[in-house]
mmCIF file of N, CA and C in Angstrom:
data_model
loop_
_atom_site.group_PDB
_atom_site.id
_atom_site.type_symbol
_atom_site.label_atom_id
_atom_site.label_comp_id
_atom_site.label_asym_id
_atom_site.label_seq_id
_atom_site.Cartn_x
_atom_site.Cartn_y
_atom_site.Cartn_z
ATOM 1 N N LEU A 19 27.975 0.254 -23.251
ATOM 2 C CA LEU A 19 27.252 1.261 -22.483
ATOM 3 C C LEU A 19 26.607 0.563 -21.287
ATOM 4 N N ARG A 20 26.960 1.003 -20.110
ATOM 5 C CA ARG A 20 26.398 0.419 -18.887
ATOM 6 C C ARG A 20 25.653 1.490 -18.118
ATOM 7 N N PRO A 21 24.388 1.264 -17.878
ATOM 8 C CA PRO A 21 23.647 2.228 -17.050
ATOM 9 C C PRO A 21 24.234 2.252 -15.638
ATOM 10 N N ARG A 22 24.278 3.438 -15.061
ATOM 11 C CA ARG A 22 24.801 3.600 -13.701
ATOM 12 C C ARG A 22 23.644 3.937 -12.762
ATOM 13 N N LEU A 23 23.479 3.107 -11.745
ATOM 14 C CA LEU A 23 22.463 3.361 -10.731
ATOM 15 C C LEU A 23 22.904 4.545 -9.896
ATOM 16 N N PHE A 24 22.106 5.603 -9.866
ATOM 17 C CA PHE A 24 22.498 6.757 -9.060
ATOM 18 C C PHE A 24 21.489 7.103 -7.983
ATOM 19 N N ASN A 25 20.373 6.459 -7.966
ATOM 20 C CA ASN A 25 19.396 6.762 -6.922
ATOM 21 C C ASN A 25 18.564 5.509 -6.669
ATOM 22 N N ALA A 26 18.606 5.003 -5.482
ATOM 23 C CA ALA A 26 17.819 3.826 -5.119
ATOM 24 C C ALA A 26 17.156 4.075 -3.777
ATOM 25 N N ARG A 27 15.891 3.826 -3.736
ATOM 26 C CA ARG A 27 15.158 4.008 -2.481
ATOM 27 C C ARG A 27 14.157 2.871 -2.320
ATOM 28 N N ASP A 28 14.041 2.409 -1.116
ATOM 29 C CA ASP A 28 13.023 1.429 -0.773
ATOM 30 C C ASP A 28 12.050 2.098 0.178
ATOM 31 N N ALA A 29 10.800 1.817 -0.012
ATOM 32 C CA ALA A 29 9.763 2.417 0.826
ATOM 33 C C ALA A 29 8.655 1.396 1.021
ATOM 34 N N VAL A 30 7.757 1.720 1.899
ATOM 35 C CA VAL A 30 6.581 0.888 2.135
ATOM 36 C C VAL A 30 5.357 1.783 2.017
ATOM 37 N N ASP A 31 4.436 1.378 1.161
ATOM 38 C CA ASP A 31 3.162 2.088 1.024
ATOM 39 C C ASP A 31 2.180 1.453 2.000
ATOM 40 N N ARG A 32 1.668 2.242 2.928
ATOM 41 C CA ARG A 32 0.694 1.741 3.896
ATOM 42 C C ARG A 32 -0.671 2.338 3.572
ATOM 43 N N THR A 33 -1.640 1.469 3.416
ATOM 44 C CA THR A 33 -2.996 1.885 3.075
ATOM 45 C C THR A 33 -3.961 1.266 4.061
ATOM 46 N N GLU A 34 -4.900 2.061 4.545
ATOM 47 C CA GLU A 34 -5.945 1.516 5.411
ATOM 48 C C GLU A 34 -7.247 1.497 4.629
ATOM 49 N N THR A 35 -7.823 0.317 4.528
ATOM 50 C CA THR A 35 -9.104 0.139 3.842
ATOM 51 C C THR A 35 -9.722 -1.164 4.322
ATOM 52 N N SER A 36 -10.938 -1.400 3.926
ATOM 53 C CA SER A 36 -11.592 -2.669 4.257
ATOM 54 C C SER A 36 -11.556 -3.567 3.018
ATOM 55 N N PHE A 37 -11.716 -4.857 3.240
ATOM 56 C CA PHE A 37 -11.805 -5.771 2.097
ATOM 57 C C PHE A 37 -13.002 -5.411 1.226
ATOM 58 N N ASP A 38 -14.107 -5.026 1.847
ATOM 59 C CA ASP A 38 -15.285 -4.667 1.062
ATOM 60 C C ASP A 38 -14.984 -3.504 0.125
ATOM 61 N N ARG A 39 -14.326 -2.484 0.621
ATOM 62 C CA ARG A 39 -14.004 -1.323 -0.222
ATOM 63 C C ARG A 39 -13.041 -1.711 -1.334
ATOM 64 N N PHE A 40 -12.053 -2.544 -1.025
ATOM 65 C CA PHE A 40 -11.115 -2.991 -2.039
ATOM 66 C C PHE A 40 -11.838 -3.753 -3.153
ATOM 67 N N ILE A 41 -12.692 -4.688 -2.766
ATOM 68 C CA ILE A 41 -13.433 -5.475 -3.758
ATOM 69 C C ILE A 41 -14.352 -4.568 -4.567
ATOM 70 N N ARG A 42 -15.018 -3.638 -3.897
ATOM 71 C CA ARG A 42 -15.925 -2.712 -4.596
ATOM 72 C C ARG A 42 -15.173 -1.865 -5.621
ATOM 73 N N ARG A 43 -14.009 -1.369 -5.235
ATOM 74 C CA ARG A 43 -13.222 -0.540 -6.164
ATOM 75 C C ARG A 43 -12.713 -1.361 -7.346
ATOM 76 N N ALA A 44 -12.335 -2.610 -7.101
ATOM 77 C CA ALA A 44 -11.942 -3.481 -8.213
ATOM 78 C C ALA A 44 -13.141 -3.729 -9.127
ATOM 79 N N GLU A 45 -14.285 -3.966 -8.539
ATOM 80 C CA GLU A 45 -15.521 -4.192 -9.297
ATOM 81 C C GLU A 45 -15.889 -2.969 -10.143
ATOM 82 N N GLU A 46 -15.594 -1.790 -9.627
ATOM 83 C CA GLU A 46 -15.884 -0.543 -10.347
ATOM 84 C C GLU A 46 -14.838 -0.224 -11.416
ATOM 85 N N GLY A 47 -13.772 -0.998 -11.479
ATOM 86 C CA GLY A 47 -12.747 -0.776 -12.483
ATOM 87 C C GLY A 47 -11.857 0.419 -12.208
ATOM 88 N N VAL A 48 -11.596 0.682 -10.936
ATOM 89 C CA VAL A 48 -10.801 1.852 -10.554
ATOM 90 C C VAL A 48 -9.336 1.713 -10.991
ATOM 91 N N TRP A 49 -8.760 0.536 -10.870
ATOM 92 C CA TRP A 49 -7.330 0.348 -11.115
ATOM 93 C C TRP A 49 -7.054 -0.142 -12.526
ATOM 94 N N SER A 50 -5.903 0.209 -13.033
ATOM 95 C CA SER A 50 -5.545 -0.126 -14.410
ATOM 96 C C SER A 50 -5.526 -1.631 -14.644
ATOM 97 N N TRP A 51 -5.239 -2.435 -13.640
ATOM 98 C CA TRP A 51 -5.212 -3.881 -13.843
ATOM 99 C C TRP A 51 -6.603 -4.468 -14.028
ATOM 100 N N THR A 52 -7.646 -3.650 -13.876
ATOM 101 C CA THR A 52 -9.017 -4.119 -14.122
ATOM 102 C C THR A 52 -9.553 -3.669 -15.473
ATOM 103 N N TRP A 53 -8.865 -2.778 -16.157
ATOM 104 C CA TRP A 53 -9.423 -2.118 -17.333
ATOM 105 C C TRP A 53 -9.655 -3.032 -18.527
ATOM 106 N N ARG A 54 -8.936 -4.125 -18.627
ATOM 107 C CA ARG A 54 -9.126 -5.026 -19.765
ATOM 108 C C ARG A 54 -10.309 -5.967 -19.562
ATOM 109 N N ALA A 55 -10.818 -6.061 -18.357
ATOM 110 C CA ALA A 55 -11.975 -6.923 -18.075
ATOM 111 C C ALA A 55 -13.259 -6.148 -18.325
ATOM 112 N N ASP A 56 -14.263 -6.821 -18.855
ATOM 113 C CA ASP A 56 -15.538 -6.123 -19.059
ATOM 114 C C ASP A 56 -16.300 -6.053 -17.735
ATOM 115 N N GLU A 57 -17.300 -5.181 -17.699
ATOM 116 C CA GLU A 57 -18.042 -4.937 -16.452
ATOM 117 C C GLU A 57 -18.683 -6.196 -15.904
ATOM 118 N N ALA A 58 -19.214 -7.036 -16.772
ATOM 119 C CA ALA A 58 -19.861 -8.276 -16.311
ATOM 120 C C ALA A 58 -18.850 -9.193 -15.630
ATOM 121 N N ALA A 59 -17.647 -9.276 -16.170
ATOM 122 C CA ALA A 59 -16.613 -10.120 -15.575
ATOM 123 C C ALA A 59 -16.193 -9.580 -14.211
ATOM 124 N N LEU A 60 -16.070 -8.261 -14.096
ATOM 125 C CA LEU A 60 -15.706 -7.667 -12.810
ATOM 126 C C LEU A 60 -16.789 -7.914 -11.767
ATOM 127 N N ARG A 61 -18.046 -7.753 -12.158
ATOM 128 C CA ARG A 61 -19.157 -8.020 -11.216
ATOM 129 C C ARG A 61 -19.165 -9.483 -10.785
ATOM 130 N N ALA A 62 -18.976 -10.391 -11.743
ATOM 131 C CA ALA A 62 -18.984 -11.827 -11.424
ATOM 132 C C ALA A 62 -17.823 -12.183 -10.490
ATOM 133 N N ALA A 63 -16.649 -11.615 -10.757
ATOM 134 C CA ALA A 63 -15.492 -11.893 -9.902
ATOM 135 C C ALA A 63 -15.728 -11.382 -8.485
ATOM 136 N N ALA A 64 -16.278 -10.186 -8.358
ATOM 137 C CA ALA A 64 -16.552 -9.619 -7.035
ATOM 138 C C ALA A 64 -17.591 -10.465 -6.295
ATOM 139 N N ALA A 65 -18.612 -10.932 -7.013
ATOM 140 C CA ALA A 65 -19.659 -11.753 -6.388
ATOM 141 C C ALA A 65 -19.084 -13.072 -5.874
ATOM 142 N N ARG A 66 -18.116 -13.630 -6.578
ATOM 143 C CA ARG A 66 -17.493 -14.875 -6.127
ATOM 144 C C ARG A 66 -16.474 -14.628 -5.018
ATOM 145 N N LEU A 67 -15.831 -13.485 -5.063
ATOM 146 C CA LEU A 67 -14.783 -13.184 -4.095
ATOM 147 C C LEU A 67 -15.323 -12.861 -2.712
ATOM 148 N N ARG A 68 -16.435 -12.147 -2.644
ATOM 149 C CA ARG A 68 -16.955 -11.708 -1.337
ATOM 150 C C ARG A 68 -17.203 -12.859 -0.360
ATOM 151 N N PRO A 69 -17.941 -13.921 -0.754
ATOM 152 C CA PRO A 69 -18.164 -15.011 0.221
ATOM 153 C C PRO A 69 -16.864 -15.732 0.619
ATOM 154 N N TRP A 70 -15.951 -15.884 -0.335
ATOM 155 C CA TRP A 70 -14.677 -16.515 -0.003
ATOM 156 C C TRP A 70 -13.911 -15.649 0.991
ATOM 157 N N ALA A 71 -13.820 -14.354 0.722
ATOM 158 C CA ALA A 71 -13.077 -13.445 1.600
ATOM 159 C C ALA A 71 -13.706 -13.390 2.990
ATOM 160 N N ALA A 72 -15.020 -13.377 3.054
ATOM 161 C CA ALA A 72 -15.697 -13.352 4.360
ATOM 162 C C ALA A 72 -15.394 -14.621 5.146
ATOM 163 N N GLY A 73 -15.382 -15.758 4.468
ATOM 164 C CA GLY A 73 -15.050 -17.015 5.135
ATOM 165 C C GLY A 73 -13.608 -17.060 5.611
ATOM 166 N N ARG A 74 -12.736 -16.443 4.866
ATOM 167 C CA ARG A 74 -11.305 -16.468 5.203
ATOM 168 C C ARG A 74 -10.910 -15.386 6.202
ATOM 169 N N PHE A 75 -11.478 -14.171 6.052
ATOM 170 C CA PHE A 75 -11.029 -13.026 6.847
ATOM 171 C C PHE A 75 -12.064 -12.470 7.814
ATOM 172 N N GLY A 76 -13.298 -12.960 7.755
ATOM 173 C CA GLY A 76 -14.332 -12.458 8.658
ATOM 174 C C GLY A 76 -15.025 -11.231 8.084
ATOM 175 N N ASP A 77 -15.385 -10.313 8.944
ATOM 176 C CA ASP A 77 -16.132 -9.111 8.566
ATOM 177 C C ASP A 77 -15.365 -8.297 7.529
ATOM 178 N N LEU A 78 -15.955 -8.140 6.355
ATOM 179 C CA LEU A 78 -15.290 -7.440 5.260
ATOM 180 C C LEU A 78 -15.303 -5.927 5.427
ATOM 181 N N ASP A 79 -16.083 -5.412 6.371
ATOM 182 C CA ASP A 79 -16.170 -3.968 6.596
ATOM 183 C C ASP A 79 -15.146 -3.444 7.601
ATOM 184 N N VAL A 80 -14.417 -4.326 8.251
ATOM 185 C CA VAL A 80 -13.427 -3.916 9.248
ATOM 186 C C VAL A 80 -12.231 -3.268 8.542
ATOM 187 N N PRO A 81 -11.849 -2.058 8.942
ATOM 188 C CA PRO A 81 -10.660 -1.432 8.341
ATOM 189 C C PRO A 81 -9.397 -2.213 8.701
ATOM 190 N N ARG A 82 -8.538 -2.371 7.723
ATOM 191 C CA ARG A 82 -7.272 -3.082 7.929
ATOM 192 C C ARG A 82 -6.160 -2.284 7.276
ATOM 193 N N THR A 83 -4.964 -2.486 7.763
ATOM 194 C CA THR A 83 -3.801 -1.820 7.185
ATOM 195 C C THR A 83 -3.073 -2.812 6.292
ATOM 196 N N PHE A 84 -2.813 -2.374 5.073
ATOM 197 C CA PHE A 84 -2.088 -3.190 4.100
ATOM 198 C C PHE A 84 -0.772 -2.496 3.788
ATOM 199 N N GLU A 85 0.285 -3.282 3.670
ATOM 200 C CA GLU A 85 1.598 -2.734 3.350
ATOM 201 C C GLU A 85 2.090 -3.337 2.038
ATOM 202 N N SER A 86 2.589 -2.469 1.169
ATOM 203 C CA SER A 86 3.153 -2.892 -0.111
ATOM 204 C C SER A 86 4.551 -2.305 -0.238
ATOM 205 N N PRO A 87 5.562 -3.174 -0.412
ATOM 206 C CA PRO A 87 6.917 -2.644 -0.587
ATOM 207 C C PRO A 87 7.070 -2.004 -1.967
ATOM 208 N N ILE A 88 7.838 -0.937 -2.030
ATOM 209 C CA ILE A 88 8.105 -0.230 -3.274
ATOM 210 C C ILE A 88 9.614 -0.039 -3.383
ATOM 211 N N SER A 89 10.172 -0.391 -4.524
ATOM 212 C CA SER A 89 11.595 -0.159 -4.788
ATOM 213 C C SER A 89 11.699 0.806 -5.960
ATOM 214 N N LEU A 90 12.310 1.939 -5.715
ATOM 215 C CA LEU A 90 12.489 2.955 -6.740
ATOM 216 C C LEU A 90 13.949 2.962 -7.168
ATOM 217 N N ARG A 91 14.166 2.928 -8.481
ATOM 218 C CA ARG A 91 15.515 2.933 -9.023
ATOM 219 C C ARG A 91 15.597 3.972 -10.126
ATOM 220 N N ALA A 92 16.686 4.700 -10.187
ATOM 221 C CA ALA A 92 16.938 5.664 -11.262
ATOM 222 C C ALA A 92 18.328 5.371 -11.819
ATOM 223 N N TYR A 93 18.433 5.399 -13.129
ATOM 224 C CA TYR A 93 19.693 5.068 -13.803
ATOM 225 C C TYR A 93 20.123 6.204 -14.712
ATOM 226 N N ASP A 94 21.423 6.388 -14.793
ATOM 227 C CA ASP A 94 22.013 7.318 -15.753
ATOM 228 C C ASP A 94 22.427 6.460 -16.942
ATOM 229 N N VAL A 95 21.819 6.684 -18.106
ATOM 230 C CA VAL A 95 22.112 5.876 -19.282
ATOM 231 C C VAL A 95 22.906 6.659 -20.329
ATOM 232 N N ARG A 96 23.358 7.857 -19.967
ATOM 233 C CA ARG A 96 24.192 8.640 -20.874
ATOM 234 C C ARG A 96 25.567 8.013 -21.015
ATOM 235 N N GLY A 97 26.157 8.152 -22.159
ATOM 236 C CA GLY A 97 27.510 7.642 -22.372
ATOM 237 C C GLY A 97 28.527 8.490 -21.640
ATOM 238 N N GLY A 98 29.651 7.931 -21.392
ATOM 239 C CA GLY A 98 30.652 8.770 -20.759
ATOM 240 C C GLY A 98 31.664 8.089 -19.984
#
């Protein structure tokens, strides 16, 4: 049985946000990749990240555009 690729699409997700907002949302546990961390760990990580990010990127409140590639694939796994 071999799955047959019948739909493939590549896209780019473009999001405009600031580093401060991104760090704040991670600290608040908004995304699923933060859910296994306890609140104290998220706060500590955000507190350590902010000074590093400011040193590397400058003003954390400046809106920036971020692009994330997305590859969507759909397969037909029915026999035949």
